[in-house]
Short mmCIF file of C-alpha atoms in Angstrom, two decimals:
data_model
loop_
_atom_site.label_atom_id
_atom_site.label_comp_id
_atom_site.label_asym_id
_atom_site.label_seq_id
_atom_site.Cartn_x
_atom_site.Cartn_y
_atom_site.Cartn_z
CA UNK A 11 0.00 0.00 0.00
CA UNK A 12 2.67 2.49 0.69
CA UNK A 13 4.17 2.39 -2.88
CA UNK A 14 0.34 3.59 -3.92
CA UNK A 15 0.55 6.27 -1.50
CA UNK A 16 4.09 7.04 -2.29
CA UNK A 17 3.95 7.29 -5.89
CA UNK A 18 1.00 9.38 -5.77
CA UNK A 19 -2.32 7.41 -6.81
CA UNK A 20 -4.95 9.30 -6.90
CA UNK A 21 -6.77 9.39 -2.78
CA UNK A 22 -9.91 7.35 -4.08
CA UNK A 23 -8.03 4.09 -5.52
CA UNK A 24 -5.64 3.99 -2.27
CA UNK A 25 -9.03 3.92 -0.53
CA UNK A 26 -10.58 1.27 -2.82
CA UNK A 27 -7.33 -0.85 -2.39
CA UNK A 28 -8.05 -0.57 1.43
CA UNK A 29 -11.58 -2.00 0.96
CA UNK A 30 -10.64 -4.50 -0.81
CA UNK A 31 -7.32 -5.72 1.15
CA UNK A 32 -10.13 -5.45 4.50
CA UNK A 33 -11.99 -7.86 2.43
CA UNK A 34 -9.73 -10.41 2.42
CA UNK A 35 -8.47 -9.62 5.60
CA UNK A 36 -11.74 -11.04 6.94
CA UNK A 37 -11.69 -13.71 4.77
CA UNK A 38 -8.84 -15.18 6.04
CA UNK A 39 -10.12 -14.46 9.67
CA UNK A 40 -8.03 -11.52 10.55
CA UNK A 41 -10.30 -9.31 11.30
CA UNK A 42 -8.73 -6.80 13.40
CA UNK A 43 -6.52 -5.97 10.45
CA UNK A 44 -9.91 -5.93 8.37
CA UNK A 45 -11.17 -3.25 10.60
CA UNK A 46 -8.21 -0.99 10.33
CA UNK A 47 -8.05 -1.49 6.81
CA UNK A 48 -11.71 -0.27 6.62
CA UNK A 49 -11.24 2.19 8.95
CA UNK A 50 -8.31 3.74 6.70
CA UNK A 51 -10.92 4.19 3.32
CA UNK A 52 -13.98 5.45 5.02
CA UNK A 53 -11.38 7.94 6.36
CA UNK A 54 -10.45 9.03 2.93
CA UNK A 55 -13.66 8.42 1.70
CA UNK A 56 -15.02 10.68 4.21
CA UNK A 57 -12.32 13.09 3.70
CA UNK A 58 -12.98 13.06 -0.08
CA UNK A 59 -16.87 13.30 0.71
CA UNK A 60 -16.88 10.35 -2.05
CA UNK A 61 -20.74 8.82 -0.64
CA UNK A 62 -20.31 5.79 -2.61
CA UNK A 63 -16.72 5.13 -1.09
CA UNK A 64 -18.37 6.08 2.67
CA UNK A 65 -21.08 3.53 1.89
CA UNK A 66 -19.14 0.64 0.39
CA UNK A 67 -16.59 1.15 3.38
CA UNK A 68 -19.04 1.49 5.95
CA UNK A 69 -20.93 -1.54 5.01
CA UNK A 70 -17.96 -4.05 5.01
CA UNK A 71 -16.72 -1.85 7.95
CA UNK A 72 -19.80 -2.85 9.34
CA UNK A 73 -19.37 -6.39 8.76
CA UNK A 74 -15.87 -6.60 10.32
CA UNK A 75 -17.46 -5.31 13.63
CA UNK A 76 -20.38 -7.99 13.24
CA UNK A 77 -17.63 -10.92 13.08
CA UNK A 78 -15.73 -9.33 15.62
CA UNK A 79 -19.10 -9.40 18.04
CA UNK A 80 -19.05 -5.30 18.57
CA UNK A 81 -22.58 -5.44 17.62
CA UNK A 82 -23.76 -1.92 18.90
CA UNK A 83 -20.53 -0.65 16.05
CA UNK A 84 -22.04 -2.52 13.37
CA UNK A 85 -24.96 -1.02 13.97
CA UNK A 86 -23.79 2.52 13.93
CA UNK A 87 -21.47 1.79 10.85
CA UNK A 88 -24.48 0.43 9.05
CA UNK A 89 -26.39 3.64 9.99
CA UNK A 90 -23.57 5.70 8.47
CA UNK A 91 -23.87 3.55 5.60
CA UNK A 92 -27.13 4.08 4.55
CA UNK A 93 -27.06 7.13 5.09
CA UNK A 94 -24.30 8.02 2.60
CA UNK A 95 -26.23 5.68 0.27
CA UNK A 96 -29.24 8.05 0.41
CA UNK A 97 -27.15 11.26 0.35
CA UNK A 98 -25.13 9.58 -2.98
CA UNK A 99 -28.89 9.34 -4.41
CA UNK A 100 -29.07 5.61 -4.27
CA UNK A 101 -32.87 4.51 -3.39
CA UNK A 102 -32.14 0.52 -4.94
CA UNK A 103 -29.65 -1.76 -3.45
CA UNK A 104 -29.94 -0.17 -0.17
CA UNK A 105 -28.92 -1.90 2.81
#
């Protein structure tokens, strides 16, 4: 990740890579990684005020707390979710 970051990729793919390496992250059962690795995009996401990135982060972000059992977290990540996913003007696919 740091060679994206070094050689200057544009904000938005660094934060897609992080969604994607939190993916497999929990996959593999690591999912305190996954969360920081989530936690990194919807930081830039949020930063970049990029609703589709705050809702595709926030949903697997979501997900990592779920499998770690913070339940009241993936509830409030969720929330933050769908809420970008309304604000990014997506009614269908909604959570």
């Amino acid at each position: 990740m740091r060679i994206k970051e070094k050689i200057g990729e544009p904000e938005e793919e660094i934060a897609g890579s992080y969604i994607g390496i939190g993916s497999i992250q929990i996959d593999m059962g690591s999912i305190e990684e996954a969360i920081v690795s989530l936690q990194k995009s919807l930081s830039i996401f949020s930063q970049l005020k990029n609703q589709k990135g705050i809702a595709a982060s926030a949903t697997n972000l979501g997900y990592a707390y779920r499998a770690n059992g913070e339940l009241e977290k993936s509830i409030q990540t969720l929330k933050v979710a769908y809420e970008a996913e309304k604000m990014g003007g997506n009614d269908e696919g909604m959570i």
